PDB file of C-alpha atoms in Angstrom:
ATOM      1  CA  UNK A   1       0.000   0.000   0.000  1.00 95.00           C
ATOM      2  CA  UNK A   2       0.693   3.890  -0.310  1.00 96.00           C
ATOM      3  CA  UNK A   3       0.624   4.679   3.442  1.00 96.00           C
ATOM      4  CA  UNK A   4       3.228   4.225   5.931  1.00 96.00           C
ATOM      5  CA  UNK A   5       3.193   0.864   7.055  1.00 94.00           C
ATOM      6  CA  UNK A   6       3.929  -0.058   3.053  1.00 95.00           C
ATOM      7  CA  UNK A   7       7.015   1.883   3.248  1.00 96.00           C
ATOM      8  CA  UNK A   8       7.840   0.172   6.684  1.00 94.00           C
ATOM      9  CA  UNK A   9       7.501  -3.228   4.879  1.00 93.00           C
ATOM     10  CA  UNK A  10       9.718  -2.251   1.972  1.00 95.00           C
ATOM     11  CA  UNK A  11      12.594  -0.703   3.912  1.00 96.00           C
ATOM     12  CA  UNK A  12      12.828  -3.329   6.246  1.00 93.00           C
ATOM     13  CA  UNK A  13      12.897  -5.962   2.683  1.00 94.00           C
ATOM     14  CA  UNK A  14      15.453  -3.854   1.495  1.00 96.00           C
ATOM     15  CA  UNK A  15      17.532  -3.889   4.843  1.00 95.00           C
ATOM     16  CA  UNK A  16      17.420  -7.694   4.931  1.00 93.00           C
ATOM     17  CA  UNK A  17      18.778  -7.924   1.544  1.00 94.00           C
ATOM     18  CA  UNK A  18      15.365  -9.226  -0.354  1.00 93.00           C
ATOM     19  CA  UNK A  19      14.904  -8.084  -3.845  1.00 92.00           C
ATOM     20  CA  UNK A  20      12.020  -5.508  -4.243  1.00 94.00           C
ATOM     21  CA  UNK A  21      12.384  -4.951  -7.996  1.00 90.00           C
ATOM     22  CA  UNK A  22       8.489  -7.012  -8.710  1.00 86.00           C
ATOM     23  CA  UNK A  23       7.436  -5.511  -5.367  1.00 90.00           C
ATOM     24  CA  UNK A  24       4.106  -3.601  -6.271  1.00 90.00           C
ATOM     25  CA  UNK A  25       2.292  -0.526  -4.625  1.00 94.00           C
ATOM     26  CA  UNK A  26      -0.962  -0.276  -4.712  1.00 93.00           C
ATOM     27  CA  UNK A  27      -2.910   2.682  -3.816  1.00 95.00           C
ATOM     28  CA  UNK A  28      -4.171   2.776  -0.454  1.00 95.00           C
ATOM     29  CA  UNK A  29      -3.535   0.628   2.830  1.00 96.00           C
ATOM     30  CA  UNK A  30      -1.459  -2.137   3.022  1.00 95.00           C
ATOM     31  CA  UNK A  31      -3.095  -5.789   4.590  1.00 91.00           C
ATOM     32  CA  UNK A  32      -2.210  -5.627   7.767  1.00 85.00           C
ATOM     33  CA  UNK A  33      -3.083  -8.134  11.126  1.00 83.00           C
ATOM     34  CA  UNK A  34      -3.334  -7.227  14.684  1.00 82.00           C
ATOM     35  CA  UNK A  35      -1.943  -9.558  17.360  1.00 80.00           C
ATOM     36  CA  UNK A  36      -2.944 -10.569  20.524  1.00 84.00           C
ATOM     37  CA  UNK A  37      -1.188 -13.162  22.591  1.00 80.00           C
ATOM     38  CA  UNK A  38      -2.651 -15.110  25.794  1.00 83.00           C
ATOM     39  CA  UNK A  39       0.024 -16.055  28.883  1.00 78.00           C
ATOM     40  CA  UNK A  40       0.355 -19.498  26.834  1.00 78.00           C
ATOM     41  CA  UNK A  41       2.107 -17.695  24.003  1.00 73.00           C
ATOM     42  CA  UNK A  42      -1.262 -18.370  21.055  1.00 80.00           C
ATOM     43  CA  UNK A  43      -2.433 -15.273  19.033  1.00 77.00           C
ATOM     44  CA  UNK A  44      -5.415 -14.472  17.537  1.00 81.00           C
ATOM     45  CA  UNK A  45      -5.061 -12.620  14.839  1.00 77.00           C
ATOM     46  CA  UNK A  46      -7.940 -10.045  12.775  1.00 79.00           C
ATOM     47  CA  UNK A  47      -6.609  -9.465   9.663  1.00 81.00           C
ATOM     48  CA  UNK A  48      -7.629  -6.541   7.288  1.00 82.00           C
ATOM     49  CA  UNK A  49      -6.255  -6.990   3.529  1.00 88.00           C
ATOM     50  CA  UNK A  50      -5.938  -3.610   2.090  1.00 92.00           C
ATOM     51  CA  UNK A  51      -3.322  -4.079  -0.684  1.00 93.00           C
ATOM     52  CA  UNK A  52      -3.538  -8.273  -0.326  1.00 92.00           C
ATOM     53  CA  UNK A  53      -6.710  -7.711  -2.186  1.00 93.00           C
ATOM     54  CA  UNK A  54      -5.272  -6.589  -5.376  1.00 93.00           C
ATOM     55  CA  UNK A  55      -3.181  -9.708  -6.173  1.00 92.00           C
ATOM     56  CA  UNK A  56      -6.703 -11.576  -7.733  1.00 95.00           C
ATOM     57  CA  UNK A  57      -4.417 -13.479 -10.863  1.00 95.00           C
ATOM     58  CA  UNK A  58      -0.377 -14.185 -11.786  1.00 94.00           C
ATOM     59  CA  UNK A  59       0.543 -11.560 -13.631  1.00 93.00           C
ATOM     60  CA  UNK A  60       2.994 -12.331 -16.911  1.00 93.00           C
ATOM     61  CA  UNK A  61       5.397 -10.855 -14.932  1.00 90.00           C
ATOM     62  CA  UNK A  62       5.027 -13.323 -11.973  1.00 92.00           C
ATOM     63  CA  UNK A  63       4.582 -16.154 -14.067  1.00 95.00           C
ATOM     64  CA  UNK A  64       7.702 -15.729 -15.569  1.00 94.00           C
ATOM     65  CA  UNK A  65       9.610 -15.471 -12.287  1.00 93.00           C
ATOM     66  CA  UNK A  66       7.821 -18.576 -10.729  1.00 96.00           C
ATOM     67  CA  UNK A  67       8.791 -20.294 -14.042  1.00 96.00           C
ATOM     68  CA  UNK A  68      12.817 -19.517 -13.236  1.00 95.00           C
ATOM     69  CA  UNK A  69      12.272 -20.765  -9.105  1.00 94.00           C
ATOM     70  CA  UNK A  70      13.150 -24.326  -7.884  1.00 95.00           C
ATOM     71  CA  UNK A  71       9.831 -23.988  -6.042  1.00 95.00           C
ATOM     72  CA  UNK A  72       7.019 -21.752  -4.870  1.00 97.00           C
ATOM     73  CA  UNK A  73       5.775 -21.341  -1.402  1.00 97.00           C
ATOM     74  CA  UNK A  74       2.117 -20.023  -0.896  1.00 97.00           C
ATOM     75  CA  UNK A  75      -0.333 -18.841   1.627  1.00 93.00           C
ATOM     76  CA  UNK A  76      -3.755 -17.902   1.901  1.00 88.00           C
ATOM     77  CA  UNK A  77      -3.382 -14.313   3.028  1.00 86.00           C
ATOM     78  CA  UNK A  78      -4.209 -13.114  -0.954  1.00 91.00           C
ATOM     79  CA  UNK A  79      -7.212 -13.911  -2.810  1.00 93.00           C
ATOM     80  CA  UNK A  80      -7.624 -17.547  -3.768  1.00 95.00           C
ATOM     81  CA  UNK A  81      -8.140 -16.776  -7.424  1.00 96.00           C
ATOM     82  CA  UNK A  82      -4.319 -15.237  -7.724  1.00 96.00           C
ATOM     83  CA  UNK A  83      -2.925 -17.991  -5.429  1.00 96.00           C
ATOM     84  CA  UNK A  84      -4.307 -20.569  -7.571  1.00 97.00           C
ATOM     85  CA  UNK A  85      -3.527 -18.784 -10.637  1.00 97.00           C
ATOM     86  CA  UNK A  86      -0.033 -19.091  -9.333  1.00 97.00           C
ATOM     87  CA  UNK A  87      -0.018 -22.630  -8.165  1.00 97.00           C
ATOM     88  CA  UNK A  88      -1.186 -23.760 -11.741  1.00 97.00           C
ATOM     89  CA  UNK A  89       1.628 -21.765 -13.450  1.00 97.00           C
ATOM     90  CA  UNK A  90       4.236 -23.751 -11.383  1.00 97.00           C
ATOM     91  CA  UNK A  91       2.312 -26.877 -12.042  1.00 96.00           C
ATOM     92  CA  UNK A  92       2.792 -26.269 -16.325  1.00 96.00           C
ATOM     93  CA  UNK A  93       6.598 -25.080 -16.035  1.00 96.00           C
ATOM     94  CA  UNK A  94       7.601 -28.409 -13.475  1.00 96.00           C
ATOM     95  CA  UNK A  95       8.546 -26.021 -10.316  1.00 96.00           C
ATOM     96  CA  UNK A  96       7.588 -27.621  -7.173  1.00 95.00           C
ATOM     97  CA  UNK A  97       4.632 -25.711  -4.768  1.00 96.00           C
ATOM     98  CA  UNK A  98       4.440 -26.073  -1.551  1.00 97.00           C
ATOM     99  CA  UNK A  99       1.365 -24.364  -0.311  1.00 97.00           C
ATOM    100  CA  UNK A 100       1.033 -23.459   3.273  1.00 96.00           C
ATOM    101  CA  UNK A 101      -2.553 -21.639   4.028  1.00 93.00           C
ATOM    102  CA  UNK A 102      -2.836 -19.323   6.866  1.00 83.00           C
ATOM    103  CA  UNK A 103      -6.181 -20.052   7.695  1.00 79.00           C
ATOM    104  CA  UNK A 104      -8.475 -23.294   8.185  1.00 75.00           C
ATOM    105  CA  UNK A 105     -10.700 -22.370   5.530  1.00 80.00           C
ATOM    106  CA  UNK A 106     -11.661 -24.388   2.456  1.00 87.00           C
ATOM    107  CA  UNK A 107      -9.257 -24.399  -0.369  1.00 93.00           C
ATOM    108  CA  UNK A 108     -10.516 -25.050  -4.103  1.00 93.00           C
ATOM    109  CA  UNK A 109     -10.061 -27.683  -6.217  1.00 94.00           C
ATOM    110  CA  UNK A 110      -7.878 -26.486  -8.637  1.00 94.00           C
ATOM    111  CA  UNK A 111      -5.979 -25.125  -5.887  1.00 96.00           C
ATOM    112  CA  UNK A 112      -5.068 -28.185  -4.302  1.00 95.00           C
ATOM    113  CA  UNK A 113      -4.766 -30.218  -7.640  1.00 94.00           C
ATOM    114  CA  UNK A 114      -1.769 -27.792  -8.475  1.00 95.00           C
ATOM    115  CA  UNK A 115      -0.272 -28.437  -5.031  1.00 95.00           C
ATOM    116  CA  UNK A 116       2.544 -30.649  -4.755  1.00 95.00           C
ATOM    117  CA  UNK A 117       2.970 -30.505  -0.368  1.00 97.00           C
ATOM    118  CA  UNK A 118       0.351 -29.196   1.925  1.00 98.00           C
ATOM    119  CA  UNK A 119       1.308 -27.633   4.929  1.00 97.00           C
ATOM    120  CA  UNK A 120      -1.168 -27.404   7.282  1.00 96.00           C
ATOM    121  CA  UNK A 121      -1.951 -27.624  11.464  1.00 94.00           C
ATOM    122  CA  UNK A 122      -4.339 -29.618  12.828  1.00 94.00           C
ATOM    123  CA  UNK A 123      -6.940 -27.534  12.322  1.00 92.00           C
ATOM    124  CA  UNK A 124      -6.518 -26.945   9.077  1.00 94.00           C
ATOM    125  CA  UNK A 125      -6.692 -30.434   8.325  1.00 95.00           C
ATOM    126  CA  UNK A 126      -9.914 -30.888  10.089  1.00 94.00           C
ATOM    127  CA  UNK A 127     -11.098 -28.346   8.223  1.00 93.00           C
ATOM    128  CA  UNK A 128      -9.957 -29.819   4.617  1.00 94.00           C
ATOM    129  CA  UNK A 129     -10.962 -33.723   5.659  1.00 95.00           C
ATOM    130  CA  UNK A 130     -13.327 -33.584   8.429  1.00 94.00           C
ATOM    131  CA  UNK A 131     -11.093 -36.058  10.663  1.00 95.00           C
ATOM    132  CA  UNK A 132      -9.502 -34.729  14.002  1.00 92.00           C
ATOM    133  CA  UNK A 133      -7.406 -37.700  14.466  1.00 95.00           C
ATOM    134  CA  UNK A 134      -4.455 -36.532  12.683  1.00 94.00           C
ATOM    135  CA  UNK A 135      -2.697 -39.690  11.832  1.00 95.00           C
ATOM    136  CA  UNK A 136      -6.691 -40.042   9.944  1.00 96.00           C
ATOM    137  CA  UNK A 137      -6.308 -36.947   8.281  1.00 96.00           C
ATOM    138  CA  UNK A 138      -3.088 -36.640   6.974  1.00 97.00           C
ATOM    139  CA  UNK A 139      -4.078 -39.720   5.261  1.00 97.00           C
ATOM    140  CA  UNK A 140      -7.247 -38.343   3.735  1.00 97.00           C
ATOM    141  CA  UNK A 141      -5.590 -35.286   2.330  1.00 97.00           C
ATOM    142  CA  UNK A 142      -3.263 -37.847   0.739  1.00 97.00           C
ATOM    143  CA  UNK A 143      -6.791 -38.206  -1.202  1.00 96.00           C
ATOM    144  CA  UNK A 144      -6.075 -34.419  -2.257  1.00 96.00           C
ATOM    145  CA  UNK A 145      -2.587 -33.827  -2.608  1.00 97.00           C
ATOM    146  CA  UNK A 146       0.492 -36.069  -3.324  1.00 97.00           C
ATOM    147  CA  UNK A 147       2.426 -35.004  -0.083  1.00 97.00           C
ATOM    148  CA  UNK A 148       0.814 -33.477   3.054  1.00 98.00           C
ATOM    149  CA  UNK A 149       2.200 -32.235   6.478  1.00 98.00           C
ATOM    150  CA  UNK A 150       0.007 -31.508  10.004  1.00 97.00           C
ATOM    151  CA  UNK A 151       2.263 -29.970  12.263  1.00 96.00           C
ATOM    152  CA  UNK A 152       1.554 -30.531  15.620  1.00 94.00           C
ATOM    153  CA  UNK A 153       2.556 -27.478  17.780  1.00 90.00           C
ATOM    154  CA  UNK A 154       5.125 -28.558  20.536  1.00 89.00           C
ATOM    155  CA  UNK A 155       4.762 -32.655  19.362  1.00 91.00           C
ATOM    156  CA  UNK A 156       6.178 -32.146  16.270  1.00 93.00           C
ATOM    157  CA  UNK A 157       4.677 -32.750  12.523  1.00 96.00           C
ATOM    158  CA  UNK A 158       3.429 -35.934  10.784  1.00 97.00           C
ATOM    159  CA  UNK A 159       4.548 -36.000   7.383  1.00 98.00           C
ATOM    160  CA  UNK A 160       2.886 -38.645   4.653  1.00 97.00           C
ATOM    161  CA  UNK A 161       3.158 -39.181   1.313  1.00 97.00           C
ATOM    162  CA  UNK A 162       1.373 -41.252  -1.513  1.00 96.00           C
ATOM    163  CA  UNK A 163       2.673 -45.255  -1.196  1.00 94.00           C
ATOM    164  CA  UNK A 164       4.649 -44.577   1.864  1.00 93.00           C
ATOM    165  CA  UNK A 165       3.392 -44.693   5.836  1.00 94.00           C
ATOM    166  CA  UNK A 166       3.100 -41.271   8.121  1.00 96.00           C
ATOM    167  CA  UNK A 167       5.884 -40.248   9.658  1.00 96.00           C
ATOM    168  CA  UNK A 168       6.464 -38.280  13.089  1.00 96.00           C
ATOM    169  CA  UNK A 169       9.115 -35.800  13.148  1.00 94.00           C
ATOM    170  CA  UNK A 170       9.620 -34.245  17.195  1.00 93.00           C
ATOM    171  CA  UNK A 171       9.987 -30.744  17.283  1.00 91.00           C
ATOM    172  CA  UNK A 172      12.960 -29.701  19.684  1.00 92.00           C
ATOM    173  CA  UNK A 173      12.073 -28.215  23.200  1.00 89.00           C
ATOM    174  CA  UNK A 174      10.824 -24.086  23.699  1.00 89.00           C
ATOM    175  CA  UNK A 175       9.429 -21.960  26.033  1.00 88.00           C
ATOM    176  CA  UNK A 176       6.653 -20.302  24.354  1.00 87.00           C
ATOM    177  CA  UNK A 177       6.483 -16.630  24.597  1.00 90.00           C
ATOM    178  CA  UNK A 178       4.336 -16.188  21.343  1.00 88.00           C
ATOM    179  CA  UNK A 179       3.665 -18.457  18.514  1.00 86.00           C
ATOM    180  CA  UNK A 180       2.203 -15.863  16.117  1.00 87.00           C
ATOM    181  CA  UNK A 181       4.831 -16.911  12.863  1.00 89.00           C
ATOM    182  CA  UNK A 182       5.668 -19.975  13.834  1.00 92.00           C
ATOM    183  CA  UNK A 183       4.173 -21.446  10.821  1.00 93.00           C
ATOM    184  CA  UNK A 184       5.471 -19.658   8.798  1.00 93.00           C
ATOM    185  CA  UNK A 185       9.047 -20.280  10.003  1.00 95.00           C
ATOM    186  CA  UNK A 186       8.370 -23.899   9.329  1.00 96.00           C
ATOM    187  CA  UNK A 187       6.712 -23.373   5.909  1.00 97.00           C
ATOM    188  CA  UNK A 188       9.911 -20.909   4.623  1.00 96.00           C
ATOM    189  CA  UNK A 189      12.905 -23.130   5.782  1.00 97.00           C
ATOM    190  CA  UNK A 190      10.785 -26.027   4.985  1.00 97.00           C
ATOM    191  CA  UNK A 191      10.472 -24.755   1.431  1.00 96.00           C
ATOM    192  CA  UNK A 192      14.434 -23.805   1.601  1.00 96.00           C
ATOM    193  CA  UNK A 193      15.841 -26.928   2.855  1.00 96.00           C
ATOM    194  CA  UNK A 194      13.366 -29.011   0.126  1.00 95.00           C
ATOM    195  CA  UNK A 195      15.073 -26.856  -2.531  1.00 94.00           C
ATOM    196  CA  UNK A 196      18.272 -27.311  -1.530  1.00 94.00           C
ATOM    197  CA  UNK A 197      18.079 -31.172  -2.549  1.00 93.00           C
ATOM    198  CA  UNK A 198      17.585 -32.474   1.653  1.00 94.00           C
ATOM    199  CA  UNK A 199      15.460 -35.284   2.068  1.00 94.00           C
ATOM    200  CA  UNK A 200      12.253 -33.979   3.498  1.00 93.00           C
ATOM    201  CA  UNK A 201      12.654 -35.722   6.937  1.00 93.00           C
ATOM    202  CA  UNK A 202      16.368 -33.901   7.344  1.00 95.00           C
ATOM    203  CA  UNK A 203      14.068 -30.738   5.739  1.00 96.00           C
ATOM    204  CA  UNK A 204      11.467 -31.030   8.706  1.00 96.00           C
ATOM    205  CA  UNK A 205      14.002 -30.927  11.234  1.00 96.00           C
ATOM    206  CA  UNK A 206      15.505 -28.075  10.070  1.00 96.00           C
ATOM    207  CA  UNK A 207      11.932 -26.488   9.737  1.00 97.00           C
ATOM    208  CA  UNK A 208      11.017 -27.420  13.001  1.00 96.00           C
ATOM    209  CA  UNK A 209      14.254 -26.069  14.767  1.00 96.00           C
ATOM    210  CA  UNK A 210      13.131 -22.363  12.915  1.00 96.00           C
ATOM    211  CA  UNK A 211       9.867 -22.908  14.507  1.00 95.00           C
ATOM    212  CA  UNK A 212      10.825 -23.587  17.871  1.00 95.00           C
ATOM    213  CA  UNK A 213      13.037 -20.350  17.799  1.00 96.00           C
ATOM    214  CA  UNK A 214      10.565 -18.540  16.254  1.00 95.00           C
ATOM    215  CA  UNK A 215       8.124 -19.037  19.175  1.00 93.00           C
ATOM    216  CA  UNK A 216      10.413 -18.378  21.900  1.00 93.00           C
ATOM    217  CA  UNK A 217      10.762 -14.524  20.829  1.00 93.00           C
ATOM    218  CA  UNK A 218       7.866 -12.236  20.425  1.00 90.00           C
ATOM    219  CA  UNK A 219       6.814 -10.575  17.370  1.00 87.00           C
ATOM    220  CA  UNK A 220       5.912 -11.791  13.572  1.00 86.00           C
ATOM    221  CA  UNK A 221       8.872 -10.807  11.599  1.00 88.00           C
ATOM    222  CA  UNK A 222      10.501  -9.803  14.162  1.00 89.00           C
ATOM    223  CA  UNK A 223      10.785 -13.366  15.661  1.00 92.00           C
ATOM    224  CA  UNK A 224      11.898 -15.304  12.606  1.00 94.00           C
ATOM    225  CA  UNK A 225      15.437 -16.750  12.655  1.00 95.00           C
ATOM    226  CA  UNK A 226      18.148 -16.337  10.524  1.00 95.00           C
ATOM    227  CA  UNK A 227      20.166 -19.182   8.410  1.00 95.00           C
ATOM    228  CA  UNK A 228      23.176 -19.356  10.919  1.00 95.00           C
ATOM    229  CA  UNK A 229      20.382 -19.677  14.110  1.00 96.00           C
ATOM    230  CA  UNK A 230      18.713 -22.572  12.286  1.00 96.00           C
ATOM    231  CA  UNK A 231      22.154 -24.189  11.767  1.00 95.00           C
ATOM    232  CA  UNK A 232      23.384 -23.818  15.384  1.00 95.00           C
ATOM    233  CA  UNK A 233      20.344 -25.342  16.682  1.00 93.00           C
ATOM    234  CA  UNK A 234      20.025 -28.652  14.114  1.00 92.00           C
ATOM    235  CA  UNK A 235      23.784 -28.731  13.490  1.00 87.00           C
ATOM    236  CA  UNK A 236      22.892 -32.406  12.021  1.00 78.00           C
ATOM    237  CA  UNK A 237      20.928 -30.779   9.409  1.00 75.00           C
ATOM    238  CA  UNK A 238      22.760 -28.007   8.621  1.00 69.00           C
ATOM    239  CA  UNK A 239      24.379 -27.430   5.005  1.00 62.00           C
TER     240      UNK A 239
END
């Protein structure tokens, strides 16, 4: 957006070293979320999209960058339409999605025919296959998607894919202090370590470690980890 949190965002991009160049303003407010955390450390969140709205299809612009990426990580916080517009052109050029919604809503069709791994939490998956048990429902999204993960807050994550069994993956120990971004921690060095060639058990380590330092600081962005934190706390895993 045109007003000040929109300039926020892109200066603190910038600072981090993230390329801006296809980063587009839109006129008006930027989305934005407020944030409330209990004593346990769990938000809830009321989101207002302002300049979210906008991004309704893939432009040519975006569908030529997804085209030159060794994958594509989604969420739900845009309209469906663009997200699946997006998920499809990764599908036709061979780049891998991994598609991590924000919210336990229903997802469409097309949507989740284009996905190649679902990220979801329990909820979510609830949500998508009616079951609660999740060991049951990360075996009925199998009946969606090819590969599916329900993380599992302090357990872990159970990770299945088509013609193999579900597999538990422990999370390592943290004391909670707010577990707003946590997923998406896990989703982005998830989606890293997966493109970096690691098998996806080694990759859900390293996700989970991100996670678990993600929650133990307060903030969204402000809590995620850097590359060299991640490493230092799964030294196995890291590259």
């Amino acid at each position: 957006g045109t007003d000040a949190y929109g300039e926020r965002l892109r200066a603190g991009l910038v600072r981090e070293g993230v390329d801006v160049d296809l980063l587009r303003t839109v006129p008006g407010p930027s989305g934005t979320a407020q944030v409330t955390v209990d004593a346990s450390g769990s938000p809830t969140v009321v989101a207002v999209d302002g300049a979210n709205a906008a991004l309704t299809v893939a432009t040519p612009g975006d569908v030529a960058l997804i085209g030159s990426g060794d994958a594509l990580l989604l969420s739900s916080g845009t309209p469906l339409s663009g997200v699946t517009s997006a998920a499809l052109a990764a599908r036709e050029r061979g780049v891998r999605t991994v598609l991590a919604p924000s919210r336990a809503d229903p997802l469409p069709d097309g949507l989740l025919a284009a996905a190649g791994l679902l990220v979801v939490d329990e909820d979510g998956a609830a949500a998508l296959t009616g079951r609660h048990e999740p060991y049951r429902s990360v075996r009925a999204l199998l009946e969606l998607v090819p590969e599916a993960v329900v993380t599992l807050g302090a357990t872990g994550c159970l990770w299945a894919a088509r013609g193999g069994e579900p597999m538990v993956v422990p999370a390592p120990q943290a004391a909670p202090v707010d577990t707003t971004a946590a997923g998406d921690a896990f989703a982005g060095a998830l989606a890293v370590a997966l493109c970096e060639g690691r098998p996806t058990a080694r990759a859900l380590e390293w996700a989970s470690a991100a996670a678990a330092l993600s929650v133990a600081r307060p903030g969204a962005a402000a809590s995620l980890p850097y590359r060299c934190e991640i490493d230092a706390a799964c030294p196995a895993v890291a590259s």
